[in-house]
Amino acid sequence: MKKIPIPFLVRKTLPLVYTLAVLLTILIVFVGYSTWRQISQVLSDQFNQQQLILARKISDHVQNQMTHLQITLLGLRQIWEKELFDIVLQPERIFSPFQNLMPGDLLAIMALDRDGRVIGQVRSPEWTAGSIPLPLTPTLIPYRESESGDHRVWVGRTMAQGGKWVLPMAVPFENKRQDQIAGALVFIIDAIHMAKKADEGVISGKSGYPWIINSNGIFMDHFDPEFVGRNIFVVRGLKNPRISYKKIDDLTRNELLKKKEGTSTYVTGWHRELIKVTDKLVAYTPIPFYETPDRKGQKRLGPAAEFWSVAVVAPVKEVSGLVRSLIMDQAFLIVIFQLIVIFSTGLFVFISNRWSRYLKIEVDNKTEELRRSQEKLVHSERLAAVGSMAGHVSHEIKNPLMAIGGLAGQLKRSPQLGEKEKAKLEIITSEIARLEKILIDVRDFTRPTIPKKSKAQINDMVRDQVHLFNPLFTEQHIEVKTELAPSLPEFNFDPEQIKQVLLNLTKNAVEAMPEGGSLTLATERDQDSVLIRITDTGPGIEPEIKENLFRPFITNKKKGTGLGLAVSYKLIQDHNGDIRVETSPRGTTMTVVLPLENESDI
């Protein structure tokens, strides 16, 4: 029986595996999306239930504040009735223990006679108002003679007075001697202050917040201060009139203003400071007011006509976004798994190619290192050969040249010679001087030197170089620019050797611009090195010259020895530095790289 090779089976079945993997991925994505919708709905409902708990807490807080004020007002009545005949002409003395409620929950404490005239009052200094519509004293008789005994308090409607939204409450008081209603005690409550205190610091989720309205749909509190004291059906449209608020308006009319409790969603045109269409979750509950502060054990609690409603809202995306993030994380992991299954074969190919590329890079790097080492070795051997030759040349040529030069000088002083003969002798002496200079350059190039390093400032050397060449710059019509880094530190180098390098490079740059041009000397710091750039605007360096630029006796000058750059390169190498060349037909930049060394490196 003939066996089928495994690679062949893999190639044949691979398309089927890929197709099944894609179909499985689509199925998982569909199931994930359905799951996300279901989980989002469940979490939204749970989140809204948590908001409803917050709304109930705020409602309880407001009711507890009202109960506290009602109990305080009933206590004031007991004191008032007891001391009525002793200090009736000084009612403020009775009110004084209660003034700690102002400013705050209370704006005013008032005492009215039977005809409704004010016989005593204390007010918050920040609130001034005219007459407040209060019930006539006779109408308050049922609040003294009720099934609840002495524990019933009249609660009025929230109204705007004196720049504040106020909520009045009152109790009648008796003249015990005459056994009849003699007047009423009144608390004027700062409604907005009470609402703010009840929901202060409440945050739903990350950015949700509560708001409170009264029975007429006026905001008692809201995250946006501009909403407070304004009608809910009007101010929303002014905030962002580009969308419809029908759902929240219907919800307000049919639920919140009818003392109902529940949860829902709606669309609004903003959230906090962001003006943007936003879907929101909302939970709401009423804040009923009662005429009986002690509601435990009472058969008839006596709800007041006034009531508020509180809503807690938060963006839907804070819940759905969390679920979406979880589902996306799961989907991402699934897709990654599928991709691993689908492209596992390709992964091996990629790794193989990557490894081959890495090996090639390593081989190229090693080859480049060997090439540089070879160049340094050849350069060293060439210097050694030049040194040997220089010693022989200096020994064999220097003394004869000196003799010839001396004889030529004597002949020039002879009076029998004509002008033509003297001109020829002048040529001989000048050429002998040039040859002697070449011998000196060769001697300096081949002589072993060790840098004598000391701390110095490279910028000072560049400035000295510019000053030294100023006459030449002027003569050659060369514009000089300096761009010296101001924060270069002092570091260790041989000042004399570096001065010689700068001298050679600057001289070469000037000679490259016989018709004038621009020369720029710049310094900068590059990590652990200092860079010195000398840039000219000459015609550039020919490619064949550039390749051998730092070799001795390589030059394109008519009278050059070809040793200046070679000597400079050797001196910089002795400093563990480098000279880099960038050239084009628009000019040449020679960059000297000197490492920053510590004193311990000297």
PDB file of N, CA, C and O in Angstrom, residues 453-507:
ATOM      1  N   LYS A 453      47.712  65.132  27.559  1.00  0.00           N
ATOM      2  CA  LYS A 453      46.351  65.631  27.783  1.00  0.00           C
ATOM      3  C   LYS A 453      46.264  66.479  29.034  1.00  0.00           C
ATOM      4  O   LYS A 453      46.917  66.217  30.034  1.00  0.00           O
ATOM      5  N   SER A 454      45.430  67.489  28.937  1.00  0.00           N
ATOM      6  CA  SER A 454      45.093  68.330  30.090  1.00  0.00           C
ATOM      7  C   SER A 454      43.701  68.901  29.859  1.00  0.00           C
ATOM      8  O   SER A 454      43.215  68.950  28.727  1.00  0.00           O
ATOM      9  N   LYS A 455      43.071  69.331  30.931  1.00  0.00           N
ATOM     10  CA  LYS A 455      41.715  69.862  30.798  1.00  0.00           C
ATOM     11  C   LYS A 455      41.751  71.215  30.094  1.00  0.00           C
ATOM     12  O   LYS A 455      42.511  72.100  30.477  1.00  0.00           O
ATOM     13  N   ALA A 456      40.892  71.355  29.081  1.00  0.00           N
ATOM     14  CA  ALA A 456      40.820  72.614  28.338  1.00  0.00           C
ATOM     15  C   ALA A 456      39.421  72.742  27.737  1.00  0.00           C
ATOM     16  O   ALA A 456      38.642  71.799  27.718  1.00  0.00           O
ATOM     17  N   GLN A 457      39.134  73.951  27.259  1.00  0.00           N
ATOM     18  CA  GLN A 457      37.825  74.260  26.665  1.00  0.00           C
ATOM     19  C   GLN A 457      37.992  74.344  25.155  1.00  0.00           C
ATOM     20  O   GLN A 457      38.732  75.183  24.638  1.00  0.00           O
ATOM     21  N   ILE A 458      37.297  73.468  24.438  1.00  0.00           N
ATOM     22  CA  ILE A 458      37.474  73.390  22.988  1.00  0.00           C
ATOM     23  C   ILE A 458      36.968  74.648  22.299  1.00  0.00           C
ATOM     24  O   ILE A 458      37.502  75.060  21.258  1.00  0.00           O
ATOM     25  N   ASN A 459      35.932  75.288  22.855  1.00  0.00           N
ATOM     26  CA  ASN A 459      35.407  76.511  22.236  1.00  0.00           C
ATOM     27  C   ASN A 459      36.469  77.609  22.194  1.00  0.00           C
ATOM     28  O   ASN A 459      36.536  78.390  21.240  1.00  0.00           O
ATOM     29  N   ASP A 460      37.295  77.703  23.260  1.00  0.00           N
ATOM     30  CA  ASP A 460      38.361  78.715  23.275  1.00  0.00           C
ATOM     31  C   ASP A 460      39.357  78.470  22.137  1.00  0.00           C
ATOM     32  O   ASP A 460      39.840  79.427  21.506  1.00  0.00           O
ATOM     33  N   MET A 461      39.661  77.209  21.859  1.00  0.00           N
ATOM     34  CA  MET A 461      40.615  76.897  20.795  1.00  0.00           C
ATOM     35  C   MET A 461      40.034  77.283  19.434  1.00  0.00           C
ATOM     36  O   MET A 461      40.748  77.781  18.551  1.00  0.00           O
ATOM     37  N   VAL A 462      38.722  77.043  19.257  1.00  0.00           N
ATOM     38  CA  VAL A 462      38.100  77.409  17.978  1.00  0.00           C
ATOM     39  C   VAL A 462      38.128  78.921  17.791  1.00  0.00           C
ATOM     40  O   VAL A 462      38.416  79.428  16.692  1.00  0.00           O
ATOM     41  N   ARG A 463      37.846  79.679  18.872  1.00  0.00           N
ATOM     42  CA  ARG A 463      37.895  81.147  18.766  1.00  0.00           C
ATOM     43  C   ARG A 463      39.312  81.615  18.424  1.00  0.00           C
ATOM     44  O   ARG A 463      39.496  82.534  17.595  1.00  0.00           O
ATOM     45  N   ASP A 464      40.333  81.012  19.067  1.00  0.00           N
ATOM     46  CA  ASP A 464      41.725  81.378  18.759  1.00  0.00           C
ATOM     47  C   ASP A 464      42.048  81.087  17.297  1.00  0.00           C
ATOM     48  O   ASP A 464      42.774  81.856  16.637  1.00  0.00           O
ATOM     49  N   GLN A 465      41.507  79.978  16.790  1.00  0.00           N
ATOM     50  CA  GLN A 465      41.759  79.604  15.401  1.00  0.00           C
ATOM     51  C   GLN A 465      41.176  80.661  14.451  1.00  0.00           C
ATOM     52  O   GLN A 465      41.813  81.053  13.470  1.00  0.00           O
ATOM     53  N   VAL A 466      39.962  81.106  14.747  1.00  0.00           N
ATOM     54  CA  VAL A 466      39.330  82.130  13.913  1.00  0.00           C
ATOM     55  C   VAL A 466      40.148  83.422  13.947  1.00  0.00           C
ATOM     56  O   VAL A 466      40.372  84.076  12.913  1.00  0.00           O
ATOM     57  N   HIS A 467      40.592  83.798  15.161  1.00  0.00           N
ATOM     58  CA  HIS A 467      41.401  85.018  15.292  1.00  0.00           C
ATOM     59  C   HIS A 467      42.706  84.902  14.510  1.00  0.00           C
ATOM     60  O   HIS A 467      43.156  85.868  13.868  1.00  0.00           O
ATOM     61  N   LEU A 468      43.307  83.713  14.541  1.00  0.00           N
ATOM     62  CA  LEU A 468      44.582  83.504  13.851  1.00  0.00           C
ATOM     63  C   LEU A 468      44.421  83.651  12.337  1.00  0.00           C
ATOM     64  O   LEU A 468      45.276  84.224  11.656  1.00  0.00           O
ATOM     65  N   PHE A 469      43.304  83.160  11.799  1.00  0.00           N
ATOM     66  CA  PHE A 469      43.112  83.162  10.353  1.00  0.00           C
ATOM     67  C   PHE A 469      42.388  84.400   9.836  1.00  0.00           C
ATOM     68  O   PHE A 469      42.105  84.491   8.630  1.00  0.00           O
ATOM     69  N   ASN A 470      42.034  85.327  10.696  1.00  0.00           N
ATOM     70  CA  ASN A 470      41.253  86.492  10.272  1.00  0.00           C
ATOM     71  C   ASN A 470      41.882  87.238   9.098  1.00  0.00           C
ATOM     72  O   ASN A 470      41.180  87.612   8.135  1.00  0.00           O
ATOM     73  N   PRO A 471      43.219  87.522   9.127  1.00  0.00           N
ATOM     74  CA  PRO A 471      43.813  88.227   7.969  1.00  0.00           C
ATOM     75  C   PRO A 471      43.643  87.438   6.669  1.00  0.00           C
ATOM     76  O   PRO A 471      43.337  88.010   5.621  1.00  0.00           O
ATOM     77  N   LEU A 472      43.813  86.105   6.749  1.00  0.00           N
ATOM     78  CA  LEU A 472      43.667  85.278   5.557  1.00  0.00           C
ATOM     79  C   LEU A 472      42.220  85.262   5.076  1.00  0.00           C
ATOM     80  O   LEU A 472      41.946  85.297   3.869  1.00  0.00           O
ATOM     81  N   PHE A 473      41.263  85.196   6.037  1.00  0.00           N
ATOM     82  CA  PHE A 473      39.845  85.217   5.664  1.00  0.00           C
ATOM     83  C   PHE A 473      39.520  86.503   4.903  1.00  0.00           C
ATOM     84  O   PHE A 473      38.811  86.492   3.891  1.00  0.00           O
ATOM     85  N   THR A 474      40.041  87.608   5.410  1.00  0.00           N
ATOM     86  CA  THR A 474      39.768  88.903   4.763  1.00  0.00           C
ATOM     87  C   THR A 474      40.376  88.950   3.365  1.00  0.00           C
ATOM     88  O   THR A 474      39.746  89.414   2.407  1.00  0.00           O
ATOM     89  N   GLU A 475      41.612  88.460   3.271  1.00  0.00           N
ATOM     90  CA  GLU A 475      42.305  88.493   1.982  1.00  0.00           C
ATOM     91  C   GLU A 475      41.602  87.613   0.942  1.00  0.00           C
ATOM     92  O   GLU A 475      41.505  87.971  -0.227  1.00  0.00           O
ATOM     93  N   GLN A 476      41.078  86.451   1.369  1.00  0.00           N
ATOM     94  CA  GLN A 476      40.457  85.504   0.451  1.00  0.00           C
ATOM     95  C   GLN A 476      38.957  85.757   0.278  1.00  0.00           C
ATOM     96  O   GLN A 476      38.276  84.983  -0.393  1.00  0.00           O
ATOM     97  N   HIS A 477      38.419  86.810   0.934  1.00  0.00           N
ATOM     98  CA  HIS A 477      36.993  87.159   0.835  1.00  0.00           C
ATOM     99  C   HIS A 477      36.112  86.009   1.327  1.00  0.00           C
ATOM    100  O   HIS A 477      35.173  85.568   0.650  1.00  0.00           O
ATOM    101  N   ILE A 478      36.437  85.501   2.493  1.00  0.00           N
ATOM    102  CA  ILE A 478      35.709  84.370   3.081  1.00  0.00           C
ATOM    103  C   ILE A 478      34.910  84.867   4.291  1.00  0.00           C
ATOM    104  O   ILE A 478      35.468  85.515   5.198  1.00  0.00           O
ATOM    105  N   GLU A 479      33.624  84.584   4.277  1.00  0.00           N
ATOM    106  CA  GLU A 479      32.742  84.934   5.409  1.00  0.00           C
ATOM    107  C   GLU A 479      32.793  83.792   6.437  1.00  0.00           C
ATOM    108  O   GLU A 479      32.592  82.627   6.098  1.00  0.00           O
ATOM    109  N   VAL A 480      33.053  84.152   7.674  1.00  0.00           N
ATOM    110  CA  VAL A 480      33.235  83.146   8.733  1.00  0.00           C
ATOM    111  C   VAL A 480      32.037  83.192   9.691  1.00  0.00           C
ATOM    112  O   VAL A 480      31.621  84.268  10.123  1.00  0.00           O
ATOM    113  N   LYS A 481      31.508  82.008   9.987  1.00  0.00           N
ATOM    114  CA  LYS A 481      30.430  81.870  10.971  1.00  0.00           C
ATOM    115  C   LYS A 481      30.873  80.890  12.053  1.00  0.00           C
ATOM    116  O   LYS A 481      31.531  79.881  11.752  1.00  0.00           O
ATOM    117  N   THR A 482      30.524  81.202  13.288  1.00  0.00           N
ATOM    118  CA  THR A 482      30.803  80.280  14.399  1.00  0.00           C
ATOM    119  C   THR A 482      29.488  79.921  15.078  1.00  0.00           C
ATOM    120  O   THR A 482      28.666  80.782  15.352  1.00  0.00           O
ATOM    121  N   GLU A 483      29.297  78.630  15.323  1.00  0.00           N
ATOM    122  CA  GLU A 483      28.117  78.114  16.029  1.00  0.00           C
ATOM    123  C   GLU A 483      28.613  77.211  17.146  1.00  0.00           C
ATOM    124  O   GLU A 483      28.672  75.989  17.016  1.00  0.00           O
ATOM    125  N   LEU A 484      28.984  77.833  18.257  1.00  0.00           N
ATOM    126  CA  LEU A 484      29.623  77.110  19.361  1.00  0.00           C
ATOM    127  C   LEU A 484      28.596  76.783  20.436  1.00  0.00           C
ATOM    128  O   LEU A 484      27.873  77.664  20.904  1.00  0.00           O
ATOM    129  N   ALA A 485      28.531  75.522  20.811  1.00  0.00           N
ATOM    130  CA  ALA A 485      27.598  75.093  21.863  1.00  0.00           C
ATOM    131  C   ALA A 485      28.001  75.746  23.179  1.00  0.00           C
ATOM    132  O   ALA A 485      29.161  75.640  23.606  1.00  0.00           O
ATOM    133  N   PRO A 486      27.072  76.429  23.850  1.00  0.00           N
ATOM    134  CA  PRO A 486      27.455  77.200  25.047  1.00  0.00           C
ATOM    135  C   PRO A 486      27.746  76.347  26.277  1.00  0.00           C
ATOM    136  O   PRO A 486      28.384  76.812  27.199  1.00  0.00           O
ATOM    137  N   SER A 487      27.284  75.119  26.305  1.00  0.00           N
ATOM    138  CA  SER A 487      27.384  74.336  27.548  1.00  0.00           C
ATOM    139  C   SER A 487      28.400  73.208  27.451  1.00  0.00           C
ATOM    140  O   SER A 487      28.303  72.218  28.169  1.00  0.00           O
ATOM    141  N   LEU A 488      29.386  73.332  26.552  1.00  0.00           N
ATOM    142  CA  LEU A 488      30.396  72.273  26.459  1.00  0.00           C
ATOM    143  C   LEU A 488      31.291  72.279  27.704  1.00  0.00           C
ATOM    144  O   LEU A 488      31.778  73.335  28.111  1.00  0.00           O
ATOM    145  N   PRO A 489      31.546  71.112  28.292  1.00  0.00           N
ATOM    146  CA  PRO A 489      32.413  71.073  29.476  1.00  0.00           C
ATOM    147  C   PRO A 489      33.890  71.073  29.079  1.00  0.00           C
ATOM    148  O   PRO A 489      34.252  70.807  27.936  1.00  0.00           O
ATOM    149  N   GLU A 490      34.718  71.390  30.038  1.00  0.00           N
ATOM    150  CA  GLU A 490      36.151  71.175  29.841  1.00  0.00           C
ATOM    151  C   GLU A 490      36.423  69.674  29.892  1.00  0.00           C
ATOM    152  O   GLU A 490      35.803  68.945  30.676  1.00  0.00           O
ATOM    153  N   PHE A 491      37.337  69.201  29.045  1.00  0.00           N
ATOM    154  CA  PHE A 491      37.678  67.777  29.075  1.00  0.00           C
ATOM    155  C   PHE A 491      39.146  67.615  28.685  1.00  0.00           C
ATOM    156  O   PHE A 491      39.829  68.577  28.304  1.00  0.00           O
ATOM    157  N   ASN A 492      39.638  66.389  28.748  1.00  0.00           N
ATOM    158  CA  ASN A 492      41.061  66.114  28.597  1.00  0.00           C
ATOM    159  C   ASN A 492      41.427  65.868  27.131  1.00  0.00           C
ATOM    160  O   ASN A 492      40.845  64.996  26.474  1.00  0.00           O
ATOM    161  N   PHE A 493      42.365  66.654  26.624  1.00  0.00           N
ATOM    162  CA  PHE A 493      42.941  66.430  25.307  1.00  0.00           C
ATOM    163  C   PHE A 493      44.268  67.192  25.252  1.00  0.00           C
ATOM    164  O   PHE A 493      44.601  67.979  26.135  1.00  0.00           O
ATOM    165  N   ASP A 494      45.050  66.910  24.198  1.00  0.00           N
ATOM    166  CA  ASP A 494      46.332  67.578  24.011  1.00  0.00           C
ATOM    167  C   ASP A 494      46.076  68.866  23.234  1.00  0.00           C
ATOM    168  O   ASP A 494      45.794  68.834  22.029  1.00  0.00           O
ATOM    169  N   PRO A 495      46.157  70.043  23.844  1.00  0.00           N
ATOM    170  CA  PRO A 495      45.821  71.293  23.155  1.00  0.00           C
ATOM    171  C   PRO A 495      46.684  71.543  21.922  1.00  0.00           C
ATOM    172  O   PRO A 495      46.176  72.020  20.896  1.00  0.00           O
ATOM    173  N   GLU A 496      47.987  71.222  22.009  1.00  0.00           N
ATOM    174  CA  GLU A 496      48.874  71.507  20.887  1.00  0.00           C
ATOM    175  C   GLU A 496      48.521  70.637  19.681  1.00  0.00           C
ATOM    176  O   GLU A 496      48.488  71.102  18.542  1.00  0.00           O
ATOM    177  N   GLN A 497      48.253  69.351  19.933  1.00  0.00           N
ATOM    178  CA  GLN A 497      47.935  68.459  18.826  1.00  0.00           C
ATOM    179  C   GLN A 497      46.584  68.819  18.200  1.00  0.00           C
ATOM    180  O   GLN A 497      46.444  68.834  16.971  1.00  0.00           O
ATOM    181  N   ILE A 498      45.580  69.104  19.020  1.00  0.00           N
ATOM    182  CA  ILE A 498      44.260  69.458  18.488  1.00  0.00           C
ATOM    183  C   ILE A 498      44.340  70.796  17.758  1.00  0.00           C
ATOM    184  O   ILE A 498      43.676  71.002  16.725  1.00  0.00           O
ATOM    185  N   LYS A 499      45.179  71.715  18.250  1.00  0.00           N
ATOM    186  CA  LYS A 499      45.368  72.989  17.551  1.00  0.00           C
ATOM    187  C   LYS A 499      45.960  72.740  16.161  1.00  0.00           C
ATOM    188  O   LYS A 499      45.546  73.381  15.176  1.00  0.00           O
ATOM    189  N   GLN A 500      46.910  71.788  16.072  1.00  0.00           N
ATOM    190  CA  GLN A 500      47.497  71.465  14.770  1.00  0.00           C
ATOM    191  C   GLN A 500      46.438  70.878  13.830  1.00  0.00           C
ATOM    192  O   GLN A 500      46.381  71.208  12.651  1.00  0.00           O
ATOM    193  N   VAL A 501      45.548  70.016  14.382  1.00  0.00           N
ATOM    194  CA  VAL A 501      44.495  69.413  13.558  1.00  0.00           C
ATOM    195  C   VAL A 501      43.562  70.505  13.027  1.00  0.00           C
ATOM    196  O   VAL A 501      43.241  70.547  11.831  1.00  0.00           O
ATOM    197  N   LEU A 502      43.120  71.404  13.918  1.00  0.00           N
ATOM    198  CA  LEU A 502      42.227  72.474  13.491  1.00  0.00           C
ATOM    199  C   LEU A 502      42.906  73.386  12.476  1.00  0.00           C
ATOM    200  O   LEU A 502      42.271  73.884  11.537  1.00  0.00           O
ATOM    201  N   LEU A 503      44.198  73.627  12.660  1.00  0.00           N
ATOM    202  CA  LEU A 503      44.956  74.445  11.723  1.00  0.00           C
ATOM    203  C   LEU A 503      44.962  73.811  10.334  1.00  0.00           C
ATOM    204  O   LEU A 503      44.686  74.477   9.328  1.00  0.00           O
ATOM    205  N   ASN A 504      45.244  72.489  10.264  1.00  0.00           N
ATOM    206  CA  ASN A 504      45.289  71.805   8.977  1.00  0.00           C
ATOM    207  C   ASN A 504      43.925  71.812   8.292  1.00  0.00           C
ATOM    208  O   ASN A 504      43.819  72.085   7.087  1.00  0.00           O
ATOM    209  N   LEU A 505      42.860  71.501   9.062  1.00  0.00           N
ATOM    210  CA  LEU A 505      41.526  71.409   8.463  1.00  0.00           C
ATOM    211  C   LEU A 505      41.020  72.777   8.014  1.00  0.00           C
ATOM    212  O   LEU A 505      40.398  72.908   6.960  1.00  0.00           O
ATOM    213  N   THR A 506      41.289  73.816   8.822  1.00  0.00           N
ATOM    214  CA  THR A 506      40.866  75.160   8.440  1.00  0.00           C
ATOM    215  C   THR A 506      41.632  75.637   7.198  1.00  0.00           C
ATOM    216  O   THR A 506      41.048  76.244   6.284  1.00  0.00           O
ATOM    217  N   LYS A 507      42.919  75.354   7.166  1.00  0.00           N
ATOM    218  CA  LYS A 507      43.729  75.761   6.005  1.00  0.00           C
ATOM    219  C   LYS A 507      43.236  75.068   4.738  1.00  0.00           C
ATOM    220  O   LYS A 507      43.123  75.688   3.672  1.00  0.00           O
TER     221      LYS A 507
END
